[in-house]
Tab-separated table of C-alpha atoms and ligand atoms in Angstrom:
chain	number	residue	atom	x	y	z
A	23	MET	CA	107.356	55.972	102.455
A	24	PRO	CA	107.316	56.728	106.083
A	25	THR	CA	103.784	57.973	107.878
A	26	LEU	CA	104.047	61.788	108.794
A	27	LEU	CA	101.628	63.217	111.921
A	28	ILE	CA	100.422	66.468	111.163
A	29	LYS	CA	99.046	67.534	114.369
A	30	ASN	CA	97.379	70.368	116.998
A	31	ALA	CA	97.296	73.490	113.605
A	32	ALA	CA	95.484	76.213	115.244
A	33	VAL	CA	93.280	75.821	111.948
A	34	LEU	CA	93.560	73.612	109.208
A	35	VAL	CA	91.489	74.848	106.810
A	36	THR	CA	89.651	71.632	104.389
A	37	MET	CA	87.951	72.801	101.449
A	38	ASP	CA	85.658	70.026	101.589
A	39	ASP	CA	82.282	70.069	100.565
A	40	HIS	CA	80.637	71.549	103.529
A	41	ARG	CA	84.262	73.722	103.471
A	42	ARG	CA	85.123	72.550	107.373
A	43	GLU	CA	87.831	74.941	109.035
A	44	ILE	CA	88.902	72.323	111.974
A	45	PRO	CA	90.188	73.869	115.526
A	46	ASP	CA	93.287	71.655	116.855
A	47	GLY	CA	93.295	70.235	113.283
A	48	GLY	CA	95.372	67.488	111.941
A	49	LEU	CA	96.139	65.319	108.798
A	50	PHE	CA	97.599	61.775	109.226
A	51	ILE	CA	99.141	60.696	105.946
A	52	ARG	CA	100.394	57.077	103.926
A	53	ASP	CA	102.440	56.810	100.583
A	54	GLY	CA	101.783	60.683	99.659
A	55	PHE	CA	97.687	60.249	100.080
A	56	ILE	CA	96.159	61.385	103.051
A	57	GLU	CA	94.363	58.715	105.113
A	58	LYS	CA	92.660	60.677	108.125
A	59	ILE	CA	92.157	64.415	109.025
A	60	GLY	CA	90.143	65.761	111.233
A	61	PRO	CA	90.246	67.303	114.825
A	62	THR	CA	94.335	65.881	116.477
A	63	SER	CA	93.074	63.812	119.063
A	64	GLU	CA	90.775	62.069	116.976
A	65	LEU	CA	93.559	60.746	114.711
A	66	PRO	CA	96.610	58.322	115.486
A	67	THR	CA	99.222	59.723	118.114
A	68	SER	CA	102.200	57.649	116.331
A	69	ALA	CA	103.786	57.963	112.823
A	70	ASP	CA	107.178	57.507	111.016
A	71	GLU	CA	107.181	61.120	111.080
A	72	VAL	CA	105.272	63.761	113.786
A	73	LEU	CA	105.275	67.703	113.008
A	74	ASP	CA	103.747	69.675	115.479
A	75	LEU	CA	102.241	72.947	113.733
A	76	SER	CA	100.725	74.111	116.956
A	77	GLY	CA	100.022	78.695	116.444
A	78	HIS	CA	100.312	77.542	112.760
A	79	LEU	CA	97.472	77.656	110.043
A	80	VAL	CA	96.801	74.787	107.500
A	81	LEU	CA	95.584	75.056	104.095
A	82	PRO	CA	95.542	72.565	100.834
A	83	GLY	CA	98.415	73.787	98.329
A	84	LEU	CA	97.692	76.099	96.070
A	85	VAL	CA	97.358	74.714	92.273
A	86	ASN	CA	98.879	77.458	90.042
A	87	THR	CA	96.947	77.756	86.022
A	88	HIS	CA	98.923	80.036	84.119
A	89	HIS	CA	102.843	80.784	83.862
A	90	HIS	CA	105.942	80.656	81.738
A	91	PHE	CA	109.085	79.814	84.253
A	92	TYR	CA	111.649	80.664	81.601
A	93	GLN	CA	109.978	84.513	81.970
A	94	THR	CA	111.607	84.950	85.567
A	95	LEU	CA	114.662	85.128	83.384
A	96	THR	CA	113.982	88.507	82.114
A	97	ARG	CA	112.196	90.197	85.244
A	98	ALA	CA	111.928	93.955	85.101
A	99	VAL	CA	113.500	94.239	81.264
A	100	PRO	CA	113.542	98.285	81.133
A	101	ALA	CA	112.652	97.840	77.359
A	102	ALA	CA	109.444	95.771	78.588
A	103	GLN	CA	108.842	97.313	81.173
A	104	ASP	CA	105.809	100.119	80.648
A	105	ALA	CA	103.907	98.639	77.320
A	106	ASN	CA	101.305	96.651	76.552
A	107	LEU	CA	100.619	93.461	75.562
A	108	PHE	CA	102.311	93.170	71.744
A	109	ASN	CA	104.556	95.697	72.158
A	110	TRP	CA	106.419	93.837	74.933
A	111	LEU	CA	105.629	90.862	73.110
A	112	LYS	CA	107.765	92.308	70.692
A	113	THR	CA	110.724	93.950	72.550
A	114	LEU	CA	111.176	90.170	74.846
A	115	TYR	CA	110.306	87.891	71.773
A	116	PRO	CA	114.526	87.988	70.574
A	117	ILE	CA	115.986	87.936	73.884
A	118	TRP	CA	114.079	85.089	73.887
A	119	ALA	CA	114.863	83.003	71.371
A	120	ARG	CA	118.771	82.850	72.952
A	121	LEU	CA	118.048	80.685	75.622
A	122	THR	CA	119.366	77.109	75.952
A	123	PRO	CA	118.792	74.644	77.578
A	124	GLU	CA	120.245	74.833	80.736
A	125	ASP	CA	118.098	78.305	80.955
A	126	ILE	CA	115.088	75.898	80.591
A	127	TYR	CA	116.444	73.776	83.949
A	128	ILE	CA	117.752	77.336	86.259
A	129	SER	CA	114.721	78.907	85.919
A	130	THR	CA	111.757	76.317	86.335
A	131	GLN	CA	113.498	75.202	89.732
A	132	THR	CA	113.484	79.283	90.203
A	133	ALA	CA	110.172	80.158	89.403
A	134	LEU	CA	108.709	76.616	91.474
A	135	ALA	CA	110.955	77.538	94.367
A	136	GLU	CA	108.770	81.246	94.354
A	137	LEU	CA	105.970	79.889	94.416
A	138	ALA	CA	106.766	76.889	96.545
A	139	LEU	CA	107.231	79.788	99.201
A	140	SER	CA	103.804	81.342	98.636
A	141	GLY	CA	101.931	77.627	99.413
A	142	CYS	CA	101.836	76.459	95.917
A	143	THR	CA	102.433	72.179	95.672
A	144	THR	CA	100.851	72.068	91.531
A	145	ALA	CA	101.613	74.255	88.307
A	146	SER	CA	101.466	73.851	85.283
A	147	ASP	CA	103.946	75.904	82.869
A	148	HIS	CA	103.474	76.825	79.581
A	149	LEU	CA	106.587	76.486	77.522
A	150	TYR	CA	106.540	78.125	73.636
A	151	LEU	CA	109.317	78.383	72.793
A	152	PHE	CA	112.020	76.261	72.064
A	153	PRO	CA	115.684	78.336	70.723
A	154	ASN	CA	119.090	76.308	71.057
A	155	GLY	CA	117.697	72.856	71.523
A	156	ALA	CA	116.063	73.848	74.880
A	157	ARG	CA	112.616	70.510	75.357
A	158	LEU	CA	110.464	70.434	78.165
A	159	ASP	CA	112.177	67.355	78.828
A	160	ASP	CA	114.662	70.254	80.375
A	161	GLU	CA	111.193	72.159	83.323
A	162	ILE	CA	110.145	67.899	83.632
A	163	SER	CA	114.158	66.838	85.334
A	164	ALA	CA	114.183	70.343	86.929
A	165	ALA	CA	110.643	70.010	88.667
A	166	ARG	CA	110.816	66.531	89.358
A	167	GLU	CA	114.012	68.308	91.096
A	168	ILE	CA	112.500	70.114	93.366
A	169	GLY	CA	109.588	67.917	93.709
A	170	MET	CA	106.313	69.587	93.008
A	171	ARG	CA	103.926	68.250	90.882
A	172	LEU	CA	103.713	69.985	86.937
A	173	GLN	CA	101.237	70.416	84.309
A	174	ALA	CA	104.255	70.717	82.077
A	175	SER	CA	102.051	72.736	79.319
A	176	ARG	CA	103.968	71.502	74.937
A	177	GLY	CA	103.791	76.096	73.658
A	178	SER	CA	104.247	76.230	70.437
A	179	MET	CA	104.313	78.747	67.396
A	180	SER	CA	103.859	78.689	64.419
A	181	LEU	CA	102.489	82.144	63.027
A	182	GLY	CA	106.027	84.196	62.392
A	183	GLU	CA	104.987	87.933	60.877
A	184	SER	CA	105.928	86.960	56.957
A	185	LYS	CA	103.013	84.799	56.921
A	186	GLY	CA	100.982	88.075	59.462
A	187	GLY	CA	101.278	86.022	62.906
A	188	LEU	CA	103.608	88.484	65.725
A	189	PRO	CA	106.255	86.524	66.417
A	190	PRO	CA	109.043	87.346	64.438
A	191	ASP	CA	109.950	83.716	62.106
A	192	SER	CA	113.279	82.702	63.927
A	193	VAL	CA	111.661	81.947	67.343
A	194	VAL	CA	108.394	79.263	64.716
A	195	ASP	CA	108.226	76.027	64.266
A	196	THR	CA	107.157	74.349	61.339
A	197	GLU	CA	103.589	72.268	62.261
A	198	ALA	CA	104.898	69.076	61.663
A	199	LYS	CA	108.005	69.020	63.842
A	200	ILE	CA	105.467	70.241	66.864
A	201	LEU	CA	103.213	67.940	66.549
A	202	LYS	CA	105.048	65.567	66.197
A	203	ASP	CA	106.990	66.692	69.566
A	204	SER	CA	103.882	66.590	71.172
A	205	GLN	CA	103.533	63.099	70.393
A	206	ARG	CA	106.600	61.976	71.755
A	207	LEU	CA	105.802	64.455	75.138
A	208	ILE	CA	102.920	62.710	76.339
A	209	GLU	CA	104.317	59.568	75.015
A	210	ASN	CA	107.133	59.638	77.130
A	211	TYR	CA	106.236	61.542	80.790
A	212	HIS	CA	101.851	61.879	80.928
A	213	ASP	CA	100.825	60.194	83.634
A	214	PRO	CA	97.148	60.579	84.543
A	215	LYS	CA	96.647	58.475	87.384
A	216	PRO	CA	95.708	59.693	90.532
A	217	GLY	CA	98.866	61.353	92.625
A	218	SER	CA	100.165	61.605	89.390
A	219	PHE	CA	103.759	64.461	89.703
A	220	VAL	CA	103.480	65.083	85.509
A	221	GLN	CA	101.164	65.855	82.287
A	222	ILE	CA	101.217	66.754	79.412
A	223	VAL	CA	98.951	69.616	78.337
A	224	LEU	CA	99.154	70.580	74.851
A	225	ALA	CA	99.260	74.231	73.792
A	226	PRO	CA	99.536	76.054	71.300
A	227	CYS	CA	100.386	79.783	72.383
A	228	SER	CA	97.640	81.888	70.727
A	229	PRO	CA	95.387	82.643	67.937
A	230	PHE	CA	98.588	85.833	67.187
A	231	SER	CA	101.181	83.289	66.638
A	232	VAL	CA	100.044	80.043	65.797
A	233	THR	CA	97.580	79.078	62.792
A	234	GLY	CA	93.147	77.186	62.937
A	235	GLU	CA	95.079	74.776	61.595
A	236	LEU	CA	97.898	74.072	64.277
A	237	MET	CA	95.078	74.199	66.893
A	238	LYS	CA	92.991	71.820	65.119
A	239	GLN	CA	95.872	69.704	64.612
A	240	SER	CA	96.404	70.136	68.046
A	241	ALA	CA	92.936	69.469	69.179
A	242	LEU	CA	92.854	66.367	67.867
A	243	LEU	CA	95.667	64.646	69.081
A	244	ALA	CA	95.481	65.479	72.457
A	245	ARG	CA	91.802	64.145	72.423
A	246	GLU	CA	93.312	60.857	70.468
A	247	TYR	CA	95.422	60.932	73.944
A	248	HIS	CA	92.546	62.476	77.087
A	249	VAL	CA	95.647	65.354	77.429
A	250	HIS	CA	94.509	68.685	77.828
A	251	LEU	CA	93.970	71.940	76.043
A	252	HIS	CA	95.871	75.343	76.963
A	253	THR	CA	96.236	78.859	75.325
A	254	HIS	CA	96.283	82.671	75.335
A	255	LEU	CA	93.184	83.966	74.876
A	256	ALA	CA	90.785	87.616	74.576
A	257	GLU	CA	93.789	88.990	76.812
A	258	THR	CA	93.563	92.437	75.096
A	259	GLU	CA	92.067	94.531	72.717
A	260	ASP	CA	94.097	93.802	69.738
A	261	GLU	CA	93.799	90.065	70.268
A	262	GLN	CA	90.436	90.652	69.337
A	263	THR	CA	91.402	93.089	66.640
A	264	PHE	CA	93.649	91.059	65.407
A	265	CYS	CA	91.343	87.271	65.240
A	266	LEU	CA	88.405	89.272	63.618
A	267	GLN	CA	90.190	90.943	60.844
A	268	LYS	CA	92.629	87.365	60.044
A	269	PHE	CA	89.344	85.100	60.901
A	270	GLY	CA	86.042	86.819	60.990
A	271	TYR	CA	85.865	85.476	64.290
A	272	ARG	CA	86.522	86.903	68.273
A	273	PRO	CA	87.930	85.172	69.940
A	274	VAL	CA	85.415	83.038	71.815
A	275	PRO	CA	84.101	82.245	68.462
A	276	TYR	CA	86.890	81.587	66.834
A	277	MET	CA	87.744	78.734	69.236
A	278	GLN	CA	84.162	77.271	68.216
A	279	SER	CA	85.493	77.294	65.169
A	280	VAL	CA	88.767	75.191	65.043
A	281	ASP	CA	86.418	73.260	68.244
A	282	TRP	CA	88.659	74.566	71.452
A	283	VAL	CA	85.546	74.327	73.610
A	284	GLY	CA	84.632	71.474	76.285
A	285	GLU	CA	85.715	70.113	79.585
A	286	ASP	CA	89.869	69.559	78.813
A	287	VAL	CA	90.095	73.139	77.421
A	288	TRP	CA	91.251	76.080	79.437
A	289	PHE	CA	92.010	79.014	78.665
A	290	ALA	CA	94.387	82.275	80.726
A	291	HIS	CA	93.150	85.079	80.812
A	292	ALA	CA	89.588	85.492	78.725
A	293	VAL	CA	89.115	89.379	79.278
A	294	TYR	CA	87.632	90.462	76.397
A	295	VAL	CA	84.471	87.853	76.547
A	296	ASP	CA	80.856	89.062	76.495
A	297	ASN	CA	77.708	87.485	78.408
A	298	GLU	CA	77.346	85.640	75.691
A	299	GLU	CA	81.088	83.845	75.387
A	300	VAL	CA	80.592	83.408	78.893
A	301	LYS	CA	77.518	80.488	79.053
A	302	THR	CA	79.250	79.368	75.585
A	303	PHE	CA	81.661	78.822	77.899
A	304	ALA	CA	79.714	77.254	81.009
A	305	ARG	CA	77.454	74.804	79.332
A	306	HIS	CA	80.818	73.619	77.293
A	307	GLY	CA	83.244	73.088	81.006
A	308	CYS	CA	85.331	75.435	78.951
A	309	GLY	CA	88.081	76.482	82.466
A	310	VAL	CA	89.462	80.123	82.391
A	311	ALA	CA	92.671	80.977	84.273
A	312	HIS	CA	92.141	84.101	85.757
A	313	CYS	CA	95.296	86.355	85.688
A	314	PRO	CA	94.727	90.122	87.049
A	315	THR	CA	98.300	91.246	87.950
A	316	SER	CA	99.551	90.620	84.448
A	317	ASN	CA	96.253	92.151	83.340
A	318	MET	CA	96.988	95.080	85.477
A	319	ARG	CA	100.747	95.409	84.690
A	320	LEU	CA	100.140	95.049	80.868
A	321	ALA	CA	96.616	97.324	81.324
A	322	SER	CA	95.600	94.354	79.556
A	323	GLY	CA	91.685	94.996	81.156
A	324	ILE	CA	89.683	93.680	83.925
A	325	ALA	CA	88.635	89.587	83.430
A	326	PRO	CA	84.704	89.375	84.326
A	327	VAL	CA	85.353	87.086	86.474
A	328	LYS	CA	81.877	87.336	88.604
A	329	GLU	CA	79.894	86.798	85.862
A	330	TYR	CA	81.998	83.679	85.731
A	331	LEU	CA	81.776	81.738	88.889
A	332	ALA	CA	77.742	82.446	88.100
A	333	ALA	CA	77.388	81.639	85.751
A	334	GLY	CA	78.793	78.542	87.191
A	335	VAL	CA	82.888	78.066	84.819
A	336	LYS	CA	85.733	76.888	86.536
A	337	VAL	CA	88.081	79.116	87.946
A	338	GLY	CA	91.915	79.565	89.007
A	339	LEU	CA	94.529	81.506	89.790
A	340	GLY	CA	98.077	82.264	87.486
A	341	VAL	CA	101.017	84.303	88.051
A	342	ASP	CA	100.956	84.412	84.010
A	343	GLY	CA	104.647	84.483	82.983
A	344	SER	CA	107.525	86.396	85.563
A	345	ALA	CA	108.062	89.218	82.375
A	346	SER	CA	104.403	89.929	83.384
A	347	ASN	CA	103.810	90.218	87.133
A	348	ASP	CA	106.598	89.852	87.962
A	349	GLY	CA	107.207	87.561	90.760
A	350	SER	CA	105.953	83.719	90.963
A	351	HIS	CA	103.698	84.432	94.607
A	352	LEU	CA	100.472	83.094	94.816
A	353	LEU	CA	99.235	84.091	97.783
A	354	ALA	CA	99.756	87.327	96.135
A	355	GLU	CA	97.564	86.347	93.037
A	356	ALA	CA	94.588	85.336	95.790
A	357	ARG	CA	95.675	88.881	97.293
A	358	GLN	CA	95.180	90.347	94.111
A	359	ALA	CA	92.003	88.480	92.848
A	360	MET	CA	89.625	89.471	95.714
A	361	LEU	CA	91.553	93.063	95.654
A	362	LEU	CA	90.403	93.948	91.301
A	363	SER	CA	86.991	91.679	91.544
A	364	ARG	CA	86.776	94.751	94.377
A	365	LEU	CA	87.954	97.436	91.786
A	366	ARG	CA	85.986	96.061	89.196
A	367	GLU	CA	82.531	96.507	90.965
A	368	GLY	CA	83.054	100.273	92.036
A	369	ILE	CA	83.676	101.095	88.721
A	370	THR	CA	81.227	99.272	87.463
A	371	GLY	CA	78.654	101.278	89.505
A	372	PHE	CA	78.401	98.134	92.037
A	373	SER	CA	76.926	99.676	95.824
A	374	LEU	CA	77.239	98.086	98.857
A	375	SER	CA	74.308	100.706	100.712
A	376	ASN	CA	72.178	99.750	97.403
A	377	ASP	CA	71.548	96.159	98.027
A	378	PRO	CA	73.429	95.167	100.631
A	379	SER	CA	72.972	91.675	100.579
A	380	ARG	CA	75.575	91.294	97.585
A	381	LYS	CA	78.941	90.874	99.094
A	382	LEU	CA	82.659	91.875	97.814
A	383	MET	CA	84.861	88.609	96.630
A	384	THR	CA	85.601	87.299	99.944
A	385	ALA	CA	88.773	86.316	101.225
A	386	ARG	CA	87.486	83.059	101.413
A	387	VAL	CA	86.126	82.865	97.681
A	388	ALA	CA	89.956	83.844	96.691
A	389	LEU	CA	91.590	80.930	98.493
A	390	GLU	CA	89.150	78.621	97.084
A	391	LEU	CA	89.894	79.799	94.138
A	392	ALA	CA	93.118	79.356	94.317
A	393	THR	CA	92.432	75.580	95.552
A	394	LEU	CA	89.442	73.978	94.640
A	395	GLY	CA	89.099	76.158	91.059
A	396	GLY	CA	92.264	75.645	90.463
A	397	ALA	CA	92.491	71.572	90.521
A	398	ALA	CA	89.252	71.972	88.272
A	399	VAL	CA	90.449	73.772	85.891
A	400	LEU	CA	93.671	71.714	84.997
A	401	GLY	CA	91.059	68.468	85.279
A	402	ARG	CA	92.525	67.205	88.497
A	403	SER	CA	89.753	66.316	91.033
A	404	ASP	CA	93.119	64.625	93.181
A	405	ILE	CA	94.317	67.135	94.239
A	406	GLY	CA	92.699	70.913	96.041
A	407	SER	CA	91.080	70.139	98.914
A	408	LEU	CA	92.499	68.290	101.891
A	409	GLU	CA	90.274	64.935	102.534
A	410	SER	CA	90.924	61.649	102.963
A	411	GLY	CA	92.285	59.133	99.548
A	412	LYS	CA	93.086	63.599	98.513
A	413	CYS	CA	96.485	63.971	97.609
A	414	ALA	CA	99.174	64.875	100.467
A	415	ASP	CA	99.732	68.615	99.474
A	416	PHE	CA	98.995	71.124	101.612
A	417	PHE	CA	100.877	74.197	103.545
A	418	ALA	CA	101.736	75.542	107.322
A	419	ILE	CA	101.912	80.065	107.265
A	420	ALA	CA	103.122	80.411	111.419
A	421	LEU	CA	101.026	83.590	112.421
A	422	ASN	CA	102.415	84.602	115.037
A	423	ARG	CA	104.020	87.178	112.844
A	424	LEU	CA	104.574	91.111	112.874
A	425	ASP	CA	102.004	91.298	109.234
A	426	TYR	CA	99.237	89.346	110.890
A	427	ALA	CA	99.488	91.063	114.191
A	428	GLY	CA	96.195	92.585	115.185
A	429	ALA	CA	94.436	90.356	112.283
A	430	LEU	CA	93.298	87.145	114.274
A	431	HIS	CA	90.398	87.800	114.641
A	432	ASP	CA	89.880	85.533	111.787
A	433	PRO	CA	93.471	84.161	110.657
A	434	VAL	CA	91.762	82.593	106.907
A	435	SER	CA	91.124	85.826	105.963
A	436	ALA	CA	94.528	87.020	107.294
A	437	ILE	CA	96.416	85.517	104.922
A	438	VAL	CA	93.988	86.962	102.152
A	439	PHE	CA	93.965	90.383	103.319
A	440	CYS	CA	97.348	91.058	104.900
A	441	GLN	CA	100.754	91.704	103.393
A	442	PRO	CA	101.753	88.088	101.661
A	443	THR	CA	104.726	86.143	102.935
A	444	ARG	CA	105.535	83.033	102.643
A	445	VAL	CA	104.786	79.841	103.986
A	446	ASP	CA	106.603	78.011	107.019
A	447	TYR	CA	105.993	74.331	105.154
A	448	THR	CA	104.784	73.156	101.845
A	449	VAL	CA	104.885	69.221	101.209
A	450	VAL	CA	103.613	67.745	98.399
A	451	GLY	CA	102.836	64.268	98.043
A	452	GLY	CA	103.741	63.921	101.591
A	453	ARG	CA	107.740	65.894	101.198
A	454	TYR	CA	108.694	68.736	102.265
A	455	VAL	CA	109.621	71.220	98.932
A	456	VAL	CA	109.630	73.922	102.151
A	457	LYS	CA	110.910	72.869	105.880
A	458	GLU	CA	111.091	76.062	108.338
A	459	GLY	CA	111.289	78.703	105.904
A	460	ARG	CA	113.074	77.147	103.911
A	461	LEU	CA	113.776	75.164	100.732
A	462	VAL	CA	114.322	71.630	101.575
A	463	PRO	CA	115.965	70.654	97.559
A	464	LEU	CA	118.102	73.141	96.555
A	465	ASP	CA	120.317	76.049	97.731
A	466	GLN	CA	118.276	78.564	97.187
A	467	GLN	CA	121.390	81.251	96.961
A	468	LYS	CA	123.696	79.244	94.831
A	469	LEU	CA	120.211	79.340	92.929
A	470	VAL	CA	119.757	83.132	92.567
A	471	GLU	CA	123.851	83.272	91.229
A	472	GLN	CA	123.264	80.971	88.280
A	473	HIS	CA	119.824	82.311	87.854
A	474	ASN	CA	121.078	86.176	87.802
A	475	ARG	CA	124.251	85.322	85.788
A	476	ALA	CA	121.943	83.383	82.952
A	477	ALA	CA	119.752	86.492	83.133
A	478	LYS	CA	122.889	88.970	82.340
A	479	ARG	CA	124.203	86.285	79.328
A	480	LEU	CA	120.549	86.834	77.832
A	481	LEU	CA	120.794	90.651	77.517
A	482	GLU	CA	124.325	90.852	76.760
A	483	HIS	CA	125.624	93.380	73.396
A	484	LEU	CA	121.950	92.751	72.702
B	12	ZN	ZN1	100.923	83.864	80.038
């Protein structure tokens, strides 16, 4: 692989232990990894390819910790626009039951294209429906073609309506089939090495769509192969009521009862988590995928992010599925995280004038959640910051644009405070996914047309 020299960045944000922000910074990249980082004057002067990023801000690639790519096909579905989680799901399950392997492939490319254009370089996805022959393999091959890192979560649903679950029986699978396919995927695709492009995660969907037995069996299998575990948890009050009635536990103690706590577990949402349960997460090293836009869109609630951070719980950001966002813009999600955290302070009666030493969530903390936080949640020490030896994953934004006019006193904060924009460059493992604002691996307009045709077909004659 040719060497790549990035030079003259207006500011290069490292997210290293000292949180260095290097003026006139650059990177020297070899074989997909960062060999040297620092001021341009201290780097080699030549390389096989040189990219001058004068006037650009450079940051570590953003890490998305929760998504459902296939939902890009069902954005803004009229019947699901104004529903809460359980009603939203019941409206969409029959539509999702029509998904084909080709739909999984196209929607993966659409979601990853959007993510890449928002600065994301590593994405976790949670696919938990496999109708009509669809497989996680379809998603993995689409991601490989784009060249982004994928934590592919093998989701599952086994608790259909007839057994007291939420989803219709037509979209659930047998537990034996789920576990067999999970094992096949780990053995075929999971790569634990630094710089890995595909890692498999086991991800039963939620307390209201799988049995406790499947949770336990998935945990056993994951630990046998040293892969991570992921599920939706404590997203809504309805789910809390469901867990109390069905299992006799609140969601977090229910997870403890099925051996779902540990460094290898991360939960999406984690909104209805009390102070004792926050300590449980911290004690066991569980991570949280905070999805502020989805939580607002579905009126689910506000996650206690400040408490998580104070207790030392790992927190990353997730755009969540595109049917509850309805976009895949990770930089916008960092902004939402900052704004929602501030709103929560206001709702809970916090006043800056009473305690000037306390601060609202800063733009830099929001960016930290989107980079280092996400990497920690996914259990990856090779991404999340720009340091020598780490993956050459970064994005760059030109600062001389209308969106940031008047905000260049602090360009790092500007990209969070100002209206989120699309990025100019996204590089993953030293390869361009976005260059000069355009997607490199695919024809964007052709993809949009294919995607819209597939989305239209899914809703026809329902
Ligand atoms: Zn989700």
